[in-house]
């Protein structure tokens, strides 16, 4: 690798790090908003009931409006992608609106426990963004599947009230699994626009990734059959699996 190639690689790494840090800043802002929600919506005083009612109206509006806006922004993103045009901020907008939708829904439906879980979930989103920009793409896909399984298990703990969310996450993991199979079949190439994108390197090993996807699907199905107690212990199993993945892909990066 000559000097010019090293400088270009360093420039690309700097850009990736800056983008990852922007997601971290966004997560910090969302965490600050959650602190305010926790204070004035969950743990409010009697003389603050007007603020609580106002927050309730805002959250209920976001619960309905943000998902619609997120779908529209995502549709716009795919249209631009098909046209071969830039779609960066449209995708960021779709992801941001999706995050707001999830937060509003969880806060309203699960109240205090939901807010406590969201504090950790927002941190996980920020870490995933850094993984996408800094680590291998296969680790990102594995972390997405494993992380969604942990979240689904948290919902299963609430039995019937969390079953719908768990099923949606099960479907999302199935989509990730299908993407992995398509990447394996096409040697890492992802065809979503006019020009194919080399999403994963050609010599990528898919064994760990596929096992992670299969395990993520299996634990959710098992927890839904066995109940909340099983879901509680399986959460620790999947968190340990996620840590093992982190160690594995960190060693591969060296």
GROMACS .gro file of C-alpha atoms in nm:
model
  254
    1UNK     CA    1   0.000   0.000   0.000
    2UNK     CA    2   0.158   0.330  -0.115
    3UNK     CA    3   0.139   0.669   0.058
    4UNK     CA    4  -0.162   0.791  -0.139
    5UNK     CA    5  -0.359   0.475  -0.059
    6UNK     CA    6  -0.272   0.503   0.311
    7UNK     CA    7  -0.388   0.865   0.318
    8UNK     CA    8  -0.714   0.777   0.143
    9UNK     CA    9  -0.776   0.491   0.384
   10UNK     CA   10  -0.704   0.718   0.681
   11UNK     CA   11  -0.944   0.979   0.540
   12UNK     CA   12  -1.220   0.720   0.501
   13UNK     CA   13  -1.163   0.599   0.857
   14UNK     CA   14  -1.184   0.956   0.988
   15UNK     CA   15  -1.512   1.012   0.803
   16UNK     CA   16  -1.654   0.686   0.940
   17UNK     CA   17  -1.553   0.780   1.295
   18UNK     CA   18  -1.709   1.126   1.261
   19UNK     CA   19  -2.037   0.977   1.140
   20UNK     CA   20  -2.038   0.727   1.424
   21UNK     CA   21  -1.977   1.006   1.675
   22UNK     CA   22  -2.270   1.204   1.530
   23UNK     CA   23  -2.496   0.909   1.614
   24UNK     CA   24  -2.351   0.910   1.965
   25UNK     CA   25  -2.439   1.280   1.997
   26UNK     CA   26  -2.792   1.206   1.877
   27UNK     CA   27  -2.820   0.927   2.135
   28UNK     CA   28  -2.703   1.167   2.407
   29UNK     CA   29  -2.978   1.413   2.311
   30UNK     CA   30  -3.237   1.135   2.320
   31UNK     CA   31  -3.108   1.024   2.661
   32UNK     CA   32  -3.151   1.381   2.791
   33UNK     CA   33  -3.511   1.385   2.663
   34UNK     CA   34  -3.575   1.053   2.836
   35UNK     CA   35  -3.447   1.200   3.161
   36UNK     CA   36  -3.703   1.480   3.128
   37UNK     CA   37  -3.980   1.233   3.046
   38UNK     CA   38  -3.883   1.020   3.345
   39UNK     CA   39  -3.895   1.324   3.572
   40UNK     CA   40  -4.211   1.498   3.449
   41UNK     CA   41  -4.413   1.207   3.305
   42UNK     CA   42  -4.327   0.909   3.525
   43UNK     CA   43  -4.213   1.059   3.857
   44UNK     CA   44  -4.409   1.384   3.854
   45UNK     CA   45  -4.543   1.580   4.151
   46UNK     CA   46  -4.907   1.677   4.192
   47UNK     CA   47  -4.839   2.044   4.114
   48UNK     CA   48  -4.676   1.938   3.784
   49UNK     CA   49  -4.981   1.758   3.646
   50UNK     CA   50  -5.026   2.017   3.368
   51UNK     CA   51  -4.677   1.942   3.236
   52UNK     CA   52  -4.751   1.568   3.260
   53UNK     CA   53  -5.074   1.605   3.063
   54UNK     CA   54  -4.898   1.809   2.795
   55UNK     CA   55  -4.625   1.544   2.766
   56UNK     CA   56  -4.890   1.274   2.741
   57UNK     CA   57  -5.052   1.452   2.443
   58UNK     CA   58  -4.714   1.495   2.274
   59UNK     CA   59  -4.619   1.130   2.326
   60UNK     CA   60  -4.953   1.004   2.197
   61UNK     CA   61  -4.920   1.224   1.889
   62UNK     CA   62  -4.567   1.094   1.827
   63UNK     CA   63  -4.685   0.737   1.882
   64UNK     CA   64  -4.923   0.773   1.586
   65UNK     CA   65  -4.752   1.033   1.369
   66UNK     CA   66  -4.384   0.937   1.392
   67UNK     CA   67  -4.427   0.583   1.246
   68UNK     CA   68  -4.617   0.722   0.946
   69UNK     CA   69  -4.351   0.986   0.889
   70UNK     CA   70  -4.077   0.722   0.928
   71UNK     CA   71  -4.237   0.500   0.660
   72UNK     CA   72  -4.269   0.797   0.424
   73UNK     CA   73  -3.905   0.895   0.483
   74UNK     CA   74  -3.795   0.535   0.424
   75UNK     CA   75  -3.999   0.517   0.103
   76UNK     CA   76  -3.833   0.842  -0.009
   77UNK     CA   77  -3.493   0.690   0.071
   78UNK     CA   78  -3.560   0.380  -0.139
   79UNK     CA   79  -3.689   0.593  -0.427
   80UNK     CA   80  -3.368   0.799  -0.426
   81UNK     CA   81  -3.165   0.479  -0.402
   82UNK     CA   82  -3.340   0.334  -0.707
   83UNK     CA   83  -3.272   0.655  -0.895
   84UNK     CA   84  -2.902   0.640  -0.805
   85UNK     CA   85  -2.918   0.968  -0.610
   86UNK     CA   86  -2.783   1.060  -0.268
   87UNK     CA   87  -3.008   0.961   0.021
   88UNK     CA   88  -2.802   1.019   0.336
   89UNK     CA   89  -3.011   1.262   0.538
   90UNK     CA   90  -3.338   1.101   0.428
   91UNK     CA   91  -3.220   0.769   0.574
   92UNK     CA   92  -3.106   0.941   0.893
   93UNK     CA   93  -3.449   1.106   0.917
   94UNK     CA   94  -3.625   0.770   0.875
   95UNK     CA   95  -3.410   0.606   1.142
   96UNK     CA   96  -3.455   0.900   1.379
   97UNK     CA   97  -3.832   0.896   1.339
   98UNK     CA   98  -3.835   0.519   1.391
   99UNK     CA   99  -3.641   0.564   1.716
  100UNK     CA  100  -3.887   0.830   1.834
  101UNK     CA  101  -4.177   0.597   1.746
  102UNK     CA  102  -4.030   0.313   1.951
  103UNK     CA  103  -3.962   0.540   2.248
  104UNK     CA  104  -4.312   0.693   2.248
  105UNK     CA  105  -4.480   0.352   2.221
  106UNK     CA  106  -4.272   0.190   2.496
  107UNK     CA  107  -4.316   0.486   2.734
  108UNK     CA  108  -4.695   0.489   2.696
  109UNK     CA  109  -4.745   0.112   2.708
  110UNK     CA  110  -4.485   0.002   2.962
  111UNK     CA  111  -4.457   0.320   3.174
  112UNK     CA  112  -4.170   0.322   3.430
  113UNK     CA  113  -4.009  -0.013   3.336
  114UNK     CA  114  -4.026   0.090   2.972
  115UNK     CA  115  -3.837   0.415   3.035
  116UNK     CA  116  -3.572   0.226   3.234
  117UNK     CA  117  -3.528  -0.014   2.943
  118UNK     CA  118  -3.508   0.274   2.693
  119UNK     CA  119  -3.211   0.426   2.876
  120UNK     CA  120  -3.017   0.109   2.788
  121UNK     CA  121  -3.171   0.075   2.441
  122UNK     CA  122  -3.057   0.423   2.331
  123UNK     CA  123  -2.702   0.339   2.441
  124UNK     CA  124  -2.726   0.015   2.241
  125UNK     CA  125  -2.834   0.213   1.931
  126UNK     CA  126  -2.530   0.438   1.963
  127UNK     CA  127  -2.298   0.138   2.005
  128UNK     CA  128  -2.452  -0.027   1.697
  129UNK     CA  129  -2.381   0.286   1.494
  130UNK     CA  130  -2.016   0.276   1.600
  131UNK     CA  131  -2.001  -0.095   1.519
  132UNK     CA  132  -2.137  -0.025   1.168
  133UNK     CA  133  -1.877   0.243   1.095
  134UNK     CA  134  -1.574   0.099   1.277
  135UNK     CA  135  -1.605  -0.282   1.296
  136UNK     CA  136  -1.675  -0.545   1.031
  137UNK     CA  137  -2.015  -0.536   0.866
  138UNK     CA  138  -2.079  -0.899   0.958
  139UNK     CA  139  -2.041  -0.805   1.325
  140UNK     CA  140  -2.300  -0.531   1.273
  141UNK     CA  141  -2.550  -0.780   1.130
  142UNK     CA  142  -2.480  -1.032   1.407
  143UNK     CA  143  -2.512  -0.762   1.674
  144UNK     CA  144  -2.843  -0.646   1.524
  145UNK     CA  145  -2.989  -0.999   1.536
  146UNK     CA  146  -2.856  -1.071   1.885
  147UNK     CA  147  -2.956  -0.729   2.021
  148UNK     CA  148  -3.310  -0.757   1.885
  149UNK     CA  149  -3.342  -1.099   2.047
  150UNK     CA  150  -3.250  -0.949   2.387
  151UNK     CA  151  -3.509  -0.676   2.336
  152UNK     CA  152  -3.773  -0.930   2.231
  153UNK     CA  153  -3.700  -1.137   2.541
  154UNK     CA  154  -3.753  -0.826   2.753
  155UNK     CA  155  -4.097  -0.787   2.595
  156UNK     CA  156  -4.179  -1.156   2.643
  157UNK     CA  157  -4.127  -1.109   3.018
  158UNK     CA  158  -4.450  -0.907   3.014
  159UNK     CA  159  -4.641  -1.206   2.877
  160UNK     CA  160  -4.945  -1.103   2.665
  161UNK     CA  161  -4.878  -0.728   2.682
  162UNK     CA  162  -4.541  -0.765   2.512
  163UNK     CA  163  -4.623  -1.045   2.269
  164UNK     CA  164  -4.695  -0.817   1.973
  165UNK     CA  165  -4.360  -0.637   2.007
  166UNK     CA  166  -4.179  -0.970   2.041
  167UNK     CA  167  -4.342  -1.098   1.721
  168UNK     CA  168  -4.240  -0.783   1.533
  169UNK     CA  169  -3.881  -0.826   1.648
  170UNK     CA  170  -3.894  -1.193   1.551
  171UNK     CA  171  -3.998  -1.083   1.200
  172UNK     CA  172  -3.718  -0.824   1.191
  173UNK     CA  173  -3.459  -1.090   1.283
  174UNK     CA  174  -3.603  -1.314   1.010
  175UNK     CA  175  -3.546  -1.029   0.762
  176UNK     CA  176  -3.184  -0.994   0.879
  177UNK     CA  177  -3.141  -1.370   0.840
  178UNK     CA  178  -3.278  -1.355   0.485
  179UNK     CA  179  -3.037  -1.068   0.404
  180UNK     CA  180  -2.749  -1.279   0.534
  181UNK     CA  181  -2.854  -1.572   0.312
  182UNK     CA  182  -2.877  -1.340   0.010
  183UNK     CA  183  -2.531  -1.198   0.085
  184UNK     CA  184  -2.388  -1.547   0.117
  185UNK     CA  185  -2.548  -1.652  -0.212
  186UNK     CA  186  -2.418  -1.341  -0.394
  187UNK     CA  187  -2.070  -1.339  -0.237
  188UNK     CA  188  -2.135  -1.032  -0.022
  189UNK     CA  189  -2.311  -0.824  -0.288
  190UNK     CA  190  -2.632  -0.641  -0.194
  191UNK     CA  191  -2.859  -0.544  -0.485
  192UNK     CA  192  -3.089  -0.264  -0.367
  193UNK     CA  193  -3.022   0.013  -0.615
  194UNK     CA  194  -2.914   0.065  -0.971
  195UNK     CA  195  -2.564  -0.059  -0.897
  196UNK     CA  196  -2.482  -0.362  -0.675
  197UNK     CA  197  -2.307  -0.279  -0.348
  198UNK     CA  198  -2.026  -0.493  -0.206
  199UNK     CA  199  -2.168  -0.488   0.148
  200UNK     CA  200  -1.946  -0.769   0.284
  201UNK     CA  201  -1.599  -0.877   0.164
  202UNK     CA  202  -1.593  -1.161  -0.087
  203UNK     CA  203  -1.415  -1.405   0.146
  204UNK     CA  204  -1.646  -1.346   0.442
  205UNK     CA  205  -1.716  -1.647   0.666
  206UNK     CA  206  -2.089  -1.667   0.733
  207UNK     CA  207  -2.091  -1.952   0.985
  208UNK     CA  208  -2.085  -1.739   1.305
  209UNK     CA  209  -2.331  -1.491   1.155
  210UNK     CA  210  -2.582  -1.761   1.053
  211UNK     CA  211  -2.554  -1.940   1.388
  212UNK     CA  212  -2.620  -1.609   1.565
  213UNK     CA  213  -2.930  -1.542   1.355
  214UNK     CA  214  -3.059  -1.896   1.415
  215UNK     CA  215  -2.997  -1.871   1.790
  216UNK     CA  216  -3.168  -1.530   1.805
  217UNK     CA  217  -3.479  -1.672   1.640
  218UNK     CA  218  -3.474  -1.987   1.852
  219UNK     CA  219  -3.453  -1.815   2.192
  220UNK     CA  220  -3.750  -1.590   2.116
  221UNK     CA  221  -3.966  -1.882   2.004
  222UNK     CA  222  -3.858  -2.083   2.309
  223UNK     CA  223  -3.933  -1.795   2.545
  224UNK     CA  224  -4.278  -1.741   2.394
  225UNK     CA  225  -4.354  -2.109   2.450
  226UNK     CA  226  -4.202  -2.137   2.797
  227UNK     CA  227  -4.301  -1.799   2.943
  228UNK     CA  228  -4.153  -1.497   3.116
  229UNK     CA  229  -3.922  -1.682   3.356
  230UNK     CA  230  -3.744  -1.854   3.069
  231UNK     CA  231  -3.721  -1.521   2.885
  232UNK     CA  232  -3.551  -1.364   3.187
  233UNK     CA  233  -3.269  -1.622   3.194
  234UNK     CA  234  -3.237  -1.637   2.816
  235UNK     CA  235  -3.169  -1.262   2.818
  236UNK     CA  236  -2.847  -1.327   3.010
  237UNK     CA  237  -2.754  -1.603   2.766
  238UNK     CA  238  -2.791  -1.371   2.466
  239UNK     CA  239  -2.606  -1.085   2.638
  240UNK     CA  240  -2.319  -1.327   2.702
  241UNK     CA  241  -2.337  -1.436   2.336
  242UNK     CA  242  -2.320  -1.070   2.228
  243UNK     CA  243  -2.011  -1.016   2.445
  244UNK     CA  244  -1.852  -1.327   2.292
  245UNK     CA  245  -1.922  -1.186   1.945
  246UNK     CA  246  -1.756  -0.860   2.044
  247UNK     CA  247  -1.442  -1.044   2.157
  248UNK     CA  248  -1.442  -1.266   1.848
  249UNK     CA  249  -1.469  -0.983   1.596
  250UNK     CA  250  -1.227  -0.761   1.789
  251UNK     CA  251  -0.964  -1.037   1.764
  252UNK     CA  252  -1.042  -1.070   1.391
  253UNK     CA  253  -0.990  -0.696   1.348
  254UNK     CA  254  -0.635  -0.714   1.486
   0.00000   0.00000   0.00000
